[in-house]
Amino acid sequence: MPDPAEPYAQRPALRGTRHMVSAGHYGAAHAAFAVLEAGGNAVDAAVAGGIALGVVQPDIVNVAGVAPIMIRMADGAVWTIAGLGPWPRAADPEHFLSACGGTIPEGLLRTVVPAAPDAWITALARFGTMRFSEVVQAAIRFAEGFPVHPLMADTIAGYAEKYARWPSNAAIFLPGGRPPRVGELFVQADLARSLRYMADEERAALARGGDRAAGLEAARAAFYVGDIAQAILRYHREEGGWLAAEDLAAYRSPVERAITRRFAGVDVHTCGAWCQGPVLHQALALLDPEALRAAGHNSPDYLHAIIEALKLAFADREGFYGDPEFVDVPLEALLDPAYAAARAAMIDPARALPDMPPPGDPLGTAAASPGAPLPMPGAPSGPPRDTSYISVVDRWGNAVSATPSDVSSDTPVIPGTGLCPSSRGSQSFTAPGHPSRVAPCKRPRLTPNPIMIERPGEFVMPLGTPGGDVQSQAMLQVMLNMLLFGMDPQDAVEHPRAATYSFPDSFEPHVTYPGRLCLEGRIDRATGEALAARGHQVSWWPDRIWRAGAVCLVQADQRSGILTAGADPRRASYAVGW
């Protein structure tokens, strides 16, 4: 197998000493970089780039979707903004059982309160320096027209029948009655007007004598109370949706401290159990860094250990994770070293678990039932469904990691706005007793989960990826590439990856692929055969399927001042900085 110390990447790692961005689309990276050049800090830049991702990747990110954000200011404190909205107060979980056969169907009834606008504005208000109207300018320009890129063309074409269900979606995403082609200009005039309206409301507040905080609040109110809110509410009233004025007006994104655990000498920061963030901590706790290093990068022993640890971590995700406002998630017990040791003993180095094992019992009581997933043959196929990512480090040592998301193919565009209020209800469950079961005012369990890694006094590294249930898996492998094998960020990102699907998919209808292990084609075939001999149901991802995630990161060396970025060529990711 290739020596991991040898250069592997087809792109060079981008290095600089001033500020750096790595994002899931080159347009968003440039939007963030322009804000940094204008004097904004990392938070201002990440908001600019994050909103732009909802414009230049409108098939997989929505401006009115979700936006979990992690912020490490130069003082060392690491904060999370839980940009994930709850189910409306009128949501009826029994409706999905009685009228929908236990599913949460595509369409208006999977709408949760759109959180991204509030999350971005909260980030600006708490940690930024600039006005909303300053950071949104690039997104407005992109909404007036930008060239279609290959992933976007493939995704829209793959979901063309879904887009055609609603005239408001078809008008934007099937212009002229067909999916847009690579290189064609893609225009979102209504979205440009919505963003411009928010900026104008901020300017009006400032003209009345308000300060920066009042201006940001006016931009927020434009979405959650003003004309945009009224258009959303009118459509829900007319079409039988559940969103009401109080759902929108009352929403505020929680700001919390990150969950932190140490692995291989570094501090790993994740979001809480309202998303799948702690899966990464649980999987890392089951792995022995020295044993992995000795096994050799991407060897059968190495990949087997990683995949089996992930199966056990995902089992606990299914048994325990949910909105902590509604579910008593035993996170401290799940992250206890003694519990991890007991779970690690379940890993047989010679034989794969045939499917996801039952959840553990960290408190000595029976775990919650995760419900009965729908088993599927084969392996996941088709275009990826959602999510992008942005990481920023500025010249003052502030760092941001954010994973905005939400699709435009499974729920209607609100006419006249260009917006799809978050359909993230697709990640709730209907089974009674499931910790992430639908309930009024309860948040779904989210897949997007940005992370931050640091060795205090040495480096800080915001890191993240799209990829649904593959996110934690891809981030874990890139981390190990760097920490155990000394790869630079670009090499670490480009090396081939693997992923297990032995757990219920987080997306409705929550199918599972028992024992399924997917490998990228650049992994040695003999390695795949050795893993199959241990009982893994091995499948090979086709080239250009874009399912292994698209990791972006910036590593800031605190001793030398050098910033090094990695941007995943599996999608339209690029880094910009100097």
Coordinates of C-alpha atoms in Angstrom, one line a residue, residues 123-433:
A123 CA -23.0 35.0 15.4
L124 CA -22.6 38.6 14.1
A125 CA -24.2 40.1 17.2
R126 CA -22.2 38.0 19.8
F127 CA -18.8 37.6 18.1
G128 CA -18.7 39.7 14.9
T129 CA -17.8 43.3 14.0
M130 CA -19.7 44.1 10.8
R131 CA -23.3 44.8 9.8
F132 CA -25.5 42.3 8.1
S133 CA -25.8 44.5 5.0
E134 CA -22.0 44.4 4.7
V135 CA -21.6 40.7 4.8
V136 CA -24.5 39.8 2.6
Q137 CA -23.4 41.7 -0.5
A138 CA -21.7 38.7 -2.2
A139 CA -24.7 36.5 -1.6
I140 CA -27.0 39.0 -3.2
R141 CA -24.7 39.3 -6.3
F142 CA -24.6 35.5 -6.6
A143 CA -28.4 35.3 -6.4
E144 CA -28.6 37.7 -9.4
G145 CA -26.7 35.0 -11.4
F146 CA -23.7 32.6 -11.2
P147 CA -22.5 29.8 -13.4
V148 CA -23.8 26.3 -12.6
H149 CA -21.1 23.9 -11.3
P150 CA -21.0 20.1 -12.0
L151 CA -22.3 18.8 -8.6
M152 CA -25.2 21.2 -8.7
A153 CA -26.1 20.2 -12.3
D154 CA -26.0 16.5 -11.3
T155 CA -28.0 16.9 -8.2
I156 CA -30.8 18.9 -9.8
A157 CA -31.0 16.5 -12.7
G158 CA -31.1 13.6 -10.3
Y159 CA -34.1 15.1 -8.5
A160 CA -35.8 16.8 -11.5
E161 CA -39.0 14.9 -10.8
K162 CA -39.1 16.1 -7.2
Y163 CA -38.5 19.7 -8.3
A164 CA -41.3 19.5 -10.8
R165 CA -43.9 18.8 -8.0
W166 CA -44.2 22.5 -7.1
P167 CA -44.4 25.3 -9.6
S168 CA -42.4 27.6 -7.4
N169 CA -39.5 25.1 -7.3
A170 CA -39.7 24.3 -11.0
A171 CA -39.6 27.9 -11.9
I172 CA -36.2 28.3 -10.3
F173 CA -34.5 24.9 -10.6
L174 CA -36.0 23.7 -13.9
P175 CA -35.7 26.9 -16.0
G176 CA -37.2 26.4 -19.4
G177 CA -38.6 23.1 -18.2
R178 CA -35.2 21.3 -17.8
P179 CA -32.4 21.0 -15.3
P180 CA -29.7 23.6 -15.7
R181 CA -26.5 22.6 -17.4
V182 CA -22.9 23.1 -16.3
G183 CA -21.8 26.6 -17.1
E184 CA -25.2 28.1 -17.6
L185 CA -26.2 31.2 -15.6
F186 CA -28.4 30.3 -12.6
V187 CA -30.6 33.2 -11.4
Q188 CA -32.5 33.4 -8.1
A189 CA -34.2 36.8 -8.4
D190 CA -36.7 36.3 -5.6
L191 CA -33.9 35.2 -3.2
A192 CA -31.9 38.3 -4.1
R193 CA -34.9 40.4 -3.2
S194 CA -35.3 38.6 0.2
L195 CA -31.7 39.2 1.1
R196 CA -31.8 42.8 0.0
Y197 CA -35.0 43.4 2.0
M198 CA -33.2 42.1 5.2
A199 CA -30.3 44.4 4.5
D200 CA -32.6 47.4 3.7
E201 CA -34.5 46.9 7.0
E202 CA -31.1 47.0 8.8
R203 CA -30.2 50.2 7.0
A204 CA -33.6 51.7 7.9
A205 CA -33.0 51.0 11.6
L206 CA -29.6 52.6 11.4
A207 CA -31.0 55.6 9.7
R208 CA -33.5 56.0 12.6
G209 CA -30.5 56.3 15.0
G210 CA -30.1 52.7 16.0
D211 CA -26.8 51.2 16.7
R212 CA -25.2 48.0 15.2
A213 CA -27.1 45.7 17.5
A214 CA -30.4 47.4 16.6
G215 CA -29.6 47.1 12.9
L216 CA -28.9 43.4 13.2
E217 CA -32.2 42.9 15.1
A218 CA -34.0 44.7 12.3
A219 CA -32.5 42.4 9.7
R220 CA -33.6 39.4 11.9
A221 CA -37.1 40.8 12.3
A222 CA -37.4 41.2 8.5
F223 CA -37.2 37.4 8.3
Y224 CA -39.0 36.3 11.4
V225 CA -41.7 38.9 11.7
G226 CA -41.7 41.1 8.6
D227 CA -42.6 40.5 5.0
I228 CA -40.7 37.3 4.6
A229 CA -42.4 35.8 7.6
Q230 CA -45.8 36.9 6.4
A231 CA -45.2 35.2 3.0
I232 CA -44.1 31.9 4.8
L233 CA -47.1 32.0 7.1
R234 CA -49.6 32.8 4.4
Y235 CA -48.4 29.8 2.3
H236 CA -48.6 27.5 5.4
R237 CA -52.2 28.7 6.1
E238 CA -53.3 28.2 2.5
E239 CA -51.5 24.8 2.0
G240 CA -52.2 23.1 5.4
G241 CA -48.8 23.7 7.0
W242 CA -48.1 23.9 10.7
L243 CA -45.9 27.0 11.1
A244 CA -47.5 29.9 13.0
A245 CA -46.4 33.4 13.7
E246 CA -45.3 32.6 17.3
D247 CA -43.1 29.8 16.0
L248 CA -41.1 32.2 13.9
A249 CA -41.1 35.3 16.2
A250 CA -40.0 33.4 19.3
Y251 CA -37.1 31.5 17.7
R252 CA -33.6 32.2 19.0
S253 CA -30.5 30.0 18.4
P254 CA -29.0 28.7 21.6
V255 CA -25.4 29.7 22.3
E256 CA -23.6 27.0 24.3
R257 CA -20.1 25.9 25.2
A258 CA -18.7 23.1 23.0
I259 CA -18.3 19.5 24.1
T260 CA -14.6 18.8 24.5
R261 CA -12.6 15.6 24.9
R262 CA -8.9 14.8 24.4
F263 CA -7.6 12.3 21.8
A264 CA -4.0 11.7 20.9
G265 CA -2.8 14.8 22.6
V266 CA -5.3 17.2 21.1
D267 CA -8.6 18.7 22.3
V268 CA -11.5 17.8 20.0
H269 CA -14.6 20.2 20.2
T270 CA -18.0 19.1 19.0
C271 CA -21.6 20.3 19.2
G272 CA -23.9 18.6 21.7
A273 CA -26.3 15.7 21.3
W274 CA -29.0 17.8 19.5
C275 CA -26.8 16.7 16.5
Q276 CA -24.6 13.7 15.9
G277 CA -21.5 15.6 17.1
P278 CA -20.7 13.4 20.1
V279 CA -20.5 10.4 17.8
L280 CA -17.0 11.5 17.0
H281 CA -16.0 11.5 20.7
Q282 CA -17.5 8.1 21.2
A283 CA -15.7 6.5 18.2
L284 CA -12.4 8.1 19.1
A285 CA -12.7 6.8 22.7
L286 CA -12.8 3.2 21.3
L287 CA -9.6 3.6 19.2
D288 CA -6.0 3.1 20.3
P289 CA -3.8 5.6 18.4
E290 CA -0.6 3.5 18.7
A291 CA -2.4 0.4 17.5
L292 CA -3.8 2.3 14.5
R293 CA -0.4 3.7 13.7
A294 CA 1.2 0.3 13.9
A295 CA -1.5 -1.3 11.7
G296 CA -0.6 1.1 8.8
H297 CA -2.7 3.6 7.1
N298 CA -5.9 2.2 5.4
S299 CA -4.7 -1.3 6.0
P300 CA -7.4 -4.0 6.7
D301 CA -6.6 -3.9 10.4
Y302 CA -6.8 -0.1 10.5
L303 CA -10.1 0.2 8.6
H304 CA -11.7 -2.7 10.5
A305 CA -10.9 -1.0 13.8
I306 CA -12.3 2.3 12.7
I307 CA -15.5 0.9 11.2
E308 CA -16.3 -1.3 14.2
A309 CA -15.8 1.6 16.6
L310 CA -18.2 3.7 14.4
K311 CA -20.8 1.0 14.5
L312 CA -20.8 1.1 18.3
A313 CA -20.9 4.9 18.4
F314 CA -23.8 5.0 16.0
A315 CA -25.7 2.5 18.1
D316 CA -25.6 4.8 21.0
R317 CA -26.6 7.7 18.8
E318 CA -29.7 5.8 17.9
G319 CA -30.4 4.8 21.5
F320 CA -29.8 8.1 23.3
Y321 CA -29.3 11.2 21.1
G322 CA -32.1 13.8 20.9
D323 CA -33.0 17.3 21.8
P324 CA -31.6 17.8 25.3
E325 CA -34.5 20.1 26.1
F326 CA -36.8 17.0 25.8
V327 CA -34.5 14.0 26.3
D328 CA -32.2 13.2 29.2
V329 CA -29.1 12.3 27.1
P330 CA -26.6 10.6 29.4
L331 CA -23.7 12.3 27.7
E332 CA -21.2 12.2 30.5
A333 CA -21.8 8.5 31.0
L334 CA -21.5 7.8 27.3
L335 CA -18.2 9.6 27.3
D336 CA -16.9 8.0 30.4
P337 CA -13.6 6.1 29.8
A338 CA -14.8 3.0 31.7
Y339 CA -17.9 2.8 29.5
A340 CA -15.7 3.2 26.4
A341 CA -13.4 0.4 27.6
A342 CA -16.4 -1.9 28.0
R343 CA -17.7 -1.1 24.5
A344 CA -14.3 -1.4 23.0
A345 CA -14.1 -5.0 24.3
M346 CA -16.9 -5.8 21.9
I347 CA -14.7 -5.3 18.9
D348 CA -13.4 -8.5 17.5
P349 CA -10.2 -7.8 15.4
A350 CA -10.9 -10.8 13.3
R351 CA -14.6 -10.5 12.6
A352 CA -17.0 -7.7 11.8
L353 CA -20.2 -7.1 13.6
P354 CA -22.9 -8.2 11.2
D355 CA -25.0 -5.1 11.8
M356 CA -25.3 -2.2 14.2
P357 CA -25.2 -3.7 17.8
P358 CA -27.7 -2.7 20.4
P359 CA -27.2 0.6 22.2
G360 CA -25.1 0.3 25.4
D361 CA -26.2 0.7 28.9
P362 CA -24.0 3.4 30.5
L363 CA -26.3 4.0 33.4
G364 CA -27.1 0.4 34.2
T365 CA -30.6 0.8 33.0
A366 CA -32.2 -0.3 29.8
A367 CA -31.4 1.9 26.8
A368 CA -34.2 3.5 24.8
S369 CA -35.4 1.5 21.9
P370 CA -34.1 3.0 18.6
G371 CA -37.0 1.5 16.7
A372 CA -37.0 -0.9 13.8
P373 CA -35.2 0.4 10.7
L374 CA -36.0 -0.7 7.3
P375 CA -33.2 -3.0 6.0
M376 CA -32.2 -2.5 2.4
P377 CA -30.0 -4.6 0.1
G378 CA -27.1 -3.2 -1.8
A379 CA -25.5 0.1 -1.0
P380 CA -26.7 3.8 -1.0
S381 CA -26.8 5.3 -4.4
G382 CA -27.9 8.4 -6.2
P383 CA -26.8 12.0 -5.7
P384 CA -25.9 13.4 -2.3
R385 CA -28.8 15.1 -0.5
D386 CA -27.5 18.1 1.3
T387 CA -25.0 20.2 3.2
S388 CA -21.9 22.2 2.7
Y389 CA -19.2 23.7 5.0
I390 CA -17.0 26.7 5.7
S391 CA -13.9 27.2 7.9
V392 CA -12.2 30.5 8.6
V393 CA -9.2 31.7 10.6
D394 CA -8.3 35.4 10.8
R395 CA -5.2 37.3 11.6
W396 CA -6.2 37.8 15.2
G397 CA -6.5 34.1 16.0
N398 CA -10.3 33.7 15.8
A399 CA -11.6 30.6 14.1
V400 CA -15.0 29.5 12.8
S401 CA -16.4 26.1 11.7
A402 CA -19.9 26.0 10.2
T403 CA -22.0 23.4 8.4
P404 CA -25.0 25.1 6.7
S405 CA -27.5 22.8 5.1
D406 CA -31.0 21.9 3.8
V407 CA -32.3 20.9 0.4
S408 CA -34.7 22.5 -2.1
S409 CA -36.1 19.3 -3.6
D410 CA -38.2 17.9 -0.9
T411 CA -40.3 20.9 0.2
P412 CA -41.9 23.8 -1.6
V413 CA -40.2 27.2 -2.3
I414 CA -42.3 29.9 -0.7
P415 CA -43.6 31.8 -3.7
G416 CA -42.0 35.2 -4.1
T417 CA -39.2 34.6 -1.6
G418 CA -36.8 32.1 -3.2
L419 CA -36.7 30.3 0.2
C420 CA -37.4 26.8 1.4
P421 CA -38.0 26.9 5.1
S422 CA -36.1 24.1 6.7
S423 CA -37.4 20.6 5.9
R424 CA -35.1 19.1 8.5
G425 CA -38.1 17.3 10.1
S426 CA -36.9 14.6 7.7
Q427 CA -34.4 13.7 10.5
S428 CA -36.9 13.0 13.2
F429 CA -38.5 9.6 13.9
T430 CA -42.1 8.6 14.4
A431 CA -41.6 5.4 16.5
P432 CA -42.9 5.9 20.0
G433 CA -40.0 5.8 22.5

